[in-house]
PDB file of C-alpha atoms in Angstrom:
ATOM      1  CA  MET C   1       0.175   0.018  -0.174  1.00 65.00           C
ATOM      2  CA  LYS C   2       2.549   2.446   0.919  1.00 75.00           C
ATOM      3  CA  LYS C   3       3.693   2.657  -3.062  1.00 88.00           C
ATOM      4  CA  ILE C   4       0.682   3.601  -4.182  1.00 93.00           C
ATOM      5  CA  ASN C   5       0.247   6.142  -1.231  1.00 95.00           C
ATOM      6  CA  ILE C   6       2.084   9.602  -3.283  1.00 96.00           C
ATOM      7  CA  GLU C   7      -0.812   8.365  -6.817  1.00 97.00           C
ATOM      8  CA  LEU C   8      -3.704   8.090  -4.337  1.00 97.00           C
ATOM      9  CA  LYS C   9      -2.893  10.510  -2.229  1.00 97.00           C
ATOM     10  CA  TRP C  10      -2.879  12.811  -5.353  1.00 98.00           C
ATOM     11  CA  ALA C  11      -5.628  11.315  -7.493  1.00 98.00           C
ATOM     12  CA  ILE C  12      -8.365  12.021  -4.371  1.00 98.00           C
ATOM     13  CA  LEU C  13      -6.683  15.917  -4.542  1.00 98.00           C
ATOM     14  CA  PHE C  14      -7.105  15.626  -8.073  1.00 98.00           C
ATOM     15  CA  THR C  15     -11.055  14.731  -7.272  1.00 98.00           C
ATOM     16  CA  ILE C  16     -11.242  17.243  -5.608  1.00 98.00           C
ATOM     17  CA  MET C  17      -9.672  19.777  -7.234  1.00 98.00           C
ATOM     18  CA  PHE C  18     -12.454  19.113 -10.185  1.00 98.00           C
ATOM     19  CA  LEU C  19     -14.772  18.950  -7.978  1.00 98.00           C
ATOM     20  CA  ALA C  20     -13.849  22.900  -6.808  1.00 98.00           C
ATOM     21  CA  TRP C  21     -13.454  23.589 -10.490  1.00 97.00           C
ATOM     22  CA  MET C  22     -17.059  22.389 -11.539  1.00 97.00           C
ATOM     23  CA  LEU C  23     -18.280  25.154  -8.867  1.00 97.00           C
ATOM     24  CA  LEU C  24     -16.522  27.641 -10.390  1.00 97.00           C
ATOM     25  CA  GLU C  25     -17.895  26.692 -14.001  1.00 97.00           C
ATOM     26  CA  LYS C  26     -21.135  26.554 -12.775  1.00 97.00           C
ATOM     27  CA  THR C  27     -20.699  30.406 -10.518  1.00 96.00           C
ATOM     28  CA  LEU C  28     -19.781  31.866 -13.882  1.00 96.00           C
ATOM     29  CA  GLY C  29     -22.914  30.334 -15.655  1.00 96.00           C
ATOM     30  CA  TRP C  30     -20.783  28.036 -17.609  1.00 95.00           C
ATOM     31  CA  HIS C  31     -23.522  26.334 -17.077  1.00 96.00           C
ATOM     32  CA  ASP C  32     -26.490  27.620 -17.661  1.00 94.00           C
ATOM     33  CA  GLU C  33     -26.368  31.378 -19.659  1.00 94.00           C
ATOM     34  CA  LYS C  34     -23.072  30.973 -20.779  1.00 95.00           C
ATOM     35  CA  ILE C  35     -22.927  27.643 -21.874  1.00 95.00           C
ATOM     36  CA  ALA C  36     -22.465  28.204 -25.722  1.00 94.00           C
ATOM     37  CA  ASP C  37     -18.915  28.641 -24.818  1.00 94.00           C
ATOM     38  CA  HIS C  38     -18.544  25.993 -22.528  1.00 93.00           C
ATOM     39  CA  SER C  39     -16.819  23.570 -24.247  1.00 90.00           C
ATOM     40  CA  TRP C  40     -13.245  25.890 -25.000  1.00 94.00           C
ATOM     41  CA  LEU C  41     -14.063  27.409 -21.865  1.00 94.00           C
ATOM     42  CA  THR C  42     -13.652  24.031 -19.533  1.00 92.00           C
ATOM     43  CA  LEU C  43     -10.072  24.064 -21.673  1.00 95.00           C
ATOM     44  CA  PHE C  44      -8.912  26.207 -18.960  1.00 96.00           C
ATOM     45  CA  PHE C  45      -8.708  23.358 -16.313  1.00 96.00           C
ATOM     46  CA  ILE C  46      -5.874  21.645 -18.642  1.00 96.00           C
ATOM     47  CA  PRO C  47      -2.860  23.396 -16.855  1.00 97.00           C
ATOM     48  CA  PHE C  48      -4.321  22.522 -13.855  1.00 97.00           C
ATOM     49  CA  ALA C  49      -4.539  18.987 -14.745  1.00 96.00           C
ATOM     50  CA  VAL C  50      -0.739  18.629 -15.944  1.00 97.00           C
ATOM     51  CA  LEU C  51       0.324  21.046 -12.229  1.00 97.00           C
ATOM     52  CA  LEU C  52      -0.987  18.321 -10.438  1.00 97.00           C
ATOM     53  CA  SER C  53       0.305  15.678 -12.301  1.00 97.00           C
ATOM     54  CA  VAL C  54       3.995  17.464 -11.816  1.00 97.00           C
ATOM     55  CA  LEU C  55       3.163  17.080  -8.864  1.00 97.00           C
ATOM     56  CA  THR C  56       2.728  13.995  -8.412  1.00 97.00           C
ATOM     57  CA  ILE C  57       5.924  12.882 -10.403  1.00 97.00           C
ATOM     58  CA  ARG C  58       7.882  15.017  -8.520  1.00 96.00           C
ATOM     59  CA  GLU C  59       6.711  13.905  -4.669  1.00 96.00           C
ATOM     60  CA  LYS C  60       7.015  10.227  -6.129  1.00 96.00           C
ATOM     61  CA  ARG C  61      10.980  11.012  -7.444  1.00 95.00           C
ATOM     62  CA  ARG C  62      11.686  12.841  -4.117  1.00 94.00           C
ATOM     63  CA  ARG C  63       9.883  10.708  -1.068  1.00 94.00           C
ATOM     64  CA  TYR C  64       9.994   7.393  -2.981  1.00 94.00           C
ATOM     65  CA  TYR C  65      12.737   7.227  -5.422  1.00 93.00           C
ATOM     66  CA  LYS C  66      15.107  10.043  -2.882  1.00 92.00           C
ATOM     67  CA  GLY C  67      15.649  12.554  -6.273  1.00 92.00           C
ATOM     68  CA  SER C  68      16.332   9.971  -8.800  1.00 94.00           C
ATOM     69  CA  ILE C  69      13.702   8.445 -11.465  1.00 96.00           C
ATOM     70  CA  THR C  70      13.367   6.931 -14.645  1.00 96.00           C
ATOM     71  CA  TRP C  71      11.805   8.348 -17.395  1.00 96.00           C
ATOM     72  CA  LEU C  72       9.486   4.406 -16.644  1.00 97.00           C
ATOM     73  CA  GLN C  73       9.405   5.295 -12.585  1.00 96.00           C
ATOM     74  CA  ALA C  74       7.560   8.068 -13.530  1.00 97.00           C
ATOM     75  CA  PHE C  75       5.841   7.074 -16.121  1.00 97.00           C
ATOM     76  CA  LYS C  76       4.772   4.409 -14.337  1.00 97.00           C
ATOM     77  CA  ALA C  77       3.644   6.499 -11.241  1.00 97.00           C
ATOM     78  CA  GLY C  78       1.766   9.362 -13.894  1.00 97.00           C
ATOM     79  CA  VAL C  79      -0.218   6.437 -15.148  1.00 98.00           C
ATOM     80  CA  LEU C  80      -1.101   4.614 -11.968  1.00 98.00           C
ATOM     81  CA  MET C  81      -2.363   7.968 -10.787  1.00 98.00           C
ATOM     82  CA  SER C  82      -4.802   8.177 -13.347  1.00 98.00           C
ATOM     83  CA  LEU C  83      -6.209   5.456 -13.036  1.00 98.00           C
ATOM     84  CA  PHE C  84      -7.572   5.870  -9.321  1.00 98.00           C
ATOM     85  CA  VAL C  85      -8.204   9.342 -11.074  1.00 98.00           C
ATOM     86  CA  ALA C  86     -10.180   7.877 -13.798  1.00 98.00           C
ATOM     87  CA  ILE C  87     -12.678   5.314 -10.438  1.00 98.00           C
ATOM     88  CA  LEU C  88     -12.746   8.085  -8.719  1.00 98.00           C
ATOM     89  CA  SER C  89     -14.565   9.950 -11.543  1.00 97.00           C
ATOM     90  CA  PRO C  90     -18.199   8.467 -11.817  1.00 97.00           C
ATOM     91  CA  ILE C  91     -17.718  10.472  -8.129  1.00 97.00           C
ATOM     92  CA  ALA C  92     -17.269  12.957  -8.601  1.00 98.00           C
ATOM     93  CA  GLN C  93     -19.683  13.045 -12.250  1.00 98.00           C
ATOM     94  CA  TYR C  94     -22.476  11.736  -9.804  1.00 98.00           C
ATOM     95  CA  ILE C  95     -21.483  14.584  -6.755  1.00 98.00           C
ATOM     96  CA  THR C  96     -20.776  17.546  -9.823  1.00 98.00           C
ATOM     97  CA  HIS C  97     -24.475  16.655 -11.514  1.00 97.00           C
ATOM     98  CA  ASN C  98     -26.777  15.907  -9.327  1.00 97.00           C
ATOM     99  CA  TYR C  99     -25.286  18.255  -6.073  1.00 98.00           C
ATOM    100  CA  ILE C 100     -23.328  20.832  -7.621  1.00 98.00           C
ATOM    101  CA  THR C 101     -25.527  21.843 -11.049  1.00 96.00           C
ATOM    102  CA  PRO C 102     -28.430  19.755 -11.664  1.00 97.00           C
ATOM    103  CA  GLU C 103     -30.094  21.471 -14.620  1.00 97.00           C
ATOM    104  CA  TYR C 104     -26.410  20.958 -16.803  1.00 97.00           C
ATOM    105  CA  PHE C 105     -28.201  18.184 -18.321  1.00 97.00           C
ATOM    106  CA  VAL C 106     -31.587  19.772 -19.092  1.00 96.00           C
ATOM    107  CA  ASN C 107     -29.568  23.370 -20.543  1.00 96.00           C
ATOM    108  CA  VAL C 108     -26.958  21.814 -22.613  1.00 96.00           C
ATOM    109  CA  LYS C 109     -29.914  19.504 -24.400  1.00 96.00           C
ATOM    110  CA  ASN C 110     -31.731  22.395 -24.873  1.00 96.00           C
ATOM    111  CA  HIS C 111     -28.660  24.770 -26.220  1.00 96.00           C
ATOM    112  CA  SER C 112     -27.553  21.647 -28.672  1.00 95.00           C
ATOM    113  CA  ILE C 113     -31.224  21.017 -29.936  1.00 96.00           C
ATOM    114  CA  THR C 114     -32.059  25.137 -30.120  1.00 95.00           C
ATOM    115  CA  ASN C 115     -29.386  25.542 -31.987  1.00 95.00           C
ATOM    116  CA  GLN C 116     -29.173  22.385 -34.106  1.00 95.00           C
ATOM    117  CA  LEU C 117     -26.036  21.594 -33.052  1.00 95.00           C
ATOM    118  CA  MET C 118     -28.112  17.504 -32.469  1.00 95.00           C
ATOM    119  CA  THR C 119     -31.139  15.980 -32.969  1.00 96.00           C
ATOM    120  CA  ILE C 120     -33.259  15.584 -29.620  1.00 96.00           C
ATOM    121  CA  GLU C 121     -31.909  11.229 -30.190  1.00 96.00           C
ATOM    122  CA  ALA C 122     -28.538  12.444 -30.139  1.00 96.00           C
ATOM    123  CA  ALA C 123     -28.444  14.772 -26.999  1.00 95.00           C
ATOM    124  CA  ASN C 124     -30.126  12.452 -24.828  1.00 96.00           C
ATOM    125  CA  GLU C 125     -27.846  10.187 -26.115  1.00 95.00           C
ATOM    126  CA  ALA C 126     -24.751  12.329 -25.163  1.00 94.00           C
ATOM    127  CA  PHE C 127     -26.523  14.393 -22.198  1.00 96.00           C
ATOM    128  CA  ASN C 128     -26.932  11.600 -19.093  1.00 96.00           C
ATOM    129  CA  ILE C 129     -24.858  10.879 -16.047  1.00 96.00           C
ATOM    130  CA  ASN C 130     -24.147   7.111 -17.466  1.00 96.00           C
ATOM    131  CA  SER C 131     -22.639   8.997 -20.352  1.00 96.00           C
ATOM    132  CA  TYR C 132     -21.044  10.829 -18.454  1.00 96.00           C
ATOM    133  CA  PHE C 133     -19.113   8.682 -16.525  1.00 97.00           C
ATOM    134  CA  TRP C 134     -17.725   6.682 -19.204  1.00 97.00           C
ATOM    135  CA  GLN C 135     -16.549   9.963 -20.775  1.00 96.00           C
ATOM    136  CA  ALA C 136     -14.814  10.676 -17.480  1.00 96.00           C
ATOM    137  CA  ALA C 137     -13.322   7.954 -16.616  1.00 97.00           C
ATOM    138  CA  ILE C 138     -12.120   6.996 -20.380  1.00 98.00           C
ATOM    139  CA  GLY C 139     -10.918  11.123 -20.633  1.00 96.00           C
ATOM    140  CA  ALA C 140      -9.068  11.159 -17.396  1.00 96.00           C
ATOM    141  CA  PHE C 141      -7.524   8.273 -18.353  1.00 98.00           C
ATOM    142  CA  ILE C 142      -5.986   8.367 -22.109  1.00 98.00           C
ATOM    143  CA  GLY C 143      -5.375  12.141 -21.094  1.00 97.00           C
ATOM    144  CA  GLY C 144      -3.348  11.198 -17.805  1.00 97.00           C
ATOM    145  CA  VAL C 145      -1.828   8.538 -19.610  1.00 98.00           C
ATOM    146  CA  ILE C 146      -0.357  11.284 -22.125  1.00 98.00           C
ATOM    147  CA  THR C 147       0.161  14.068 -19.448  1.00 98.00           C
ATOM    148  CA  SER C 148       2.385  11.213 -17.488  1.00 97.00           C
ATOM    149  CA  ALA C 149       4.287  10.236 -20.806  1.00 98.00           C
ATOM    150  CA  ILE C 150       5.034  14.388 -21.302  1.00 98.00           C
ATOM    151  CA  VAL C 151       5.874  15.257 -17.359  1.00 97.00           C
ATOM    152  CA  ALA C 152       8.138  12.557 -17.028  1.00 97.00           C
ATOM    153  CA  PHE C 153      10.248  13.192 -19.939  1.00 96.00           C
ATOM    154  CA  PHE C 154      10.875  16.836 -18.044  1.00 96.00           C
ATOM    155  CA  ALA C 155      10.708  14.097 -14.390  1.00 95.00           C
ATOM    156  CA  GLN C 156      13.207  12.101 -14.771  1.00 94.00           C
ATOM    157  CA  ARG C 157      16.899  12.890 -12.352  1.00 88.00           C
ATOM    158  CA  LYS C 158      19.416  10.300 -12.365  1.00 79.00           C
ATOM    159  CA  ARG C 159      21.564   9.429  -9.088  1.00 69.00           C
ATOM    160  CA  PRO C 160      24.653  11.752  -9.064  1.00 61.00           C
ATOM    161  CA  LYS C 161      27.819   9.625  -9.794  1.00 60.00           C
ATOM    162  CA  LYS C 162      29.911   9.357  -6.279  1.00 62.00           C
ATOM    163  CA  ALA C 163      33.377  11.274  -6.653  1.00 54.00           C
ATOM    164  CA  LYS C 164      36.132   8.952  -6.392  1.00 59.00           C
ATOM    165  CA  ASN C 165      38.944   9.845  -3.829  1.00 57.00           C
ATOM    166  CA  LYS C 166      41.882  10.473  -5.610  1.00 57.00           C
ATOM    167  CA  ILE C 167      44.967  10.569  -3.107  1.00 58.00           C
ATOM    168  CA  ASP C 168      47.543  12.536  -4.353  1.00 48.00           C
TER     169      ASP C 168
END
């Protein structure tokens, strides 16, 4: 268990950050009056997601690997954190759509149908809790794997070689 504590901790923090972001989106009107802009405005979450991936791998390098980490070790830590985020994502979606913004699905369906972006059937199929459970879990995992590969490249550190003592 101690081997995965860091990744699990950061996945829980990521989930809390996601819920805070959902509350921010709701407060800023991105789930109702500004729903037309929601799809691109929500991209502002990406830097925060990347930051948590960086912090996860940095802590893993510092605490578990004593300052030295290979690309593969860093990548594995990021993927494991992403897996935990994916597992927690249905819970976050449930909280989001039942407590933070229960009217979101109605609003996004109405917007999509009214602006002829989708048919009623397509909107009903795309915008529901089960669809979002899957989208969130798969998206979190795939996005996390890609982010982990990139972050691991920059996070890798080799253990410094010990200097040999020369006798003069």
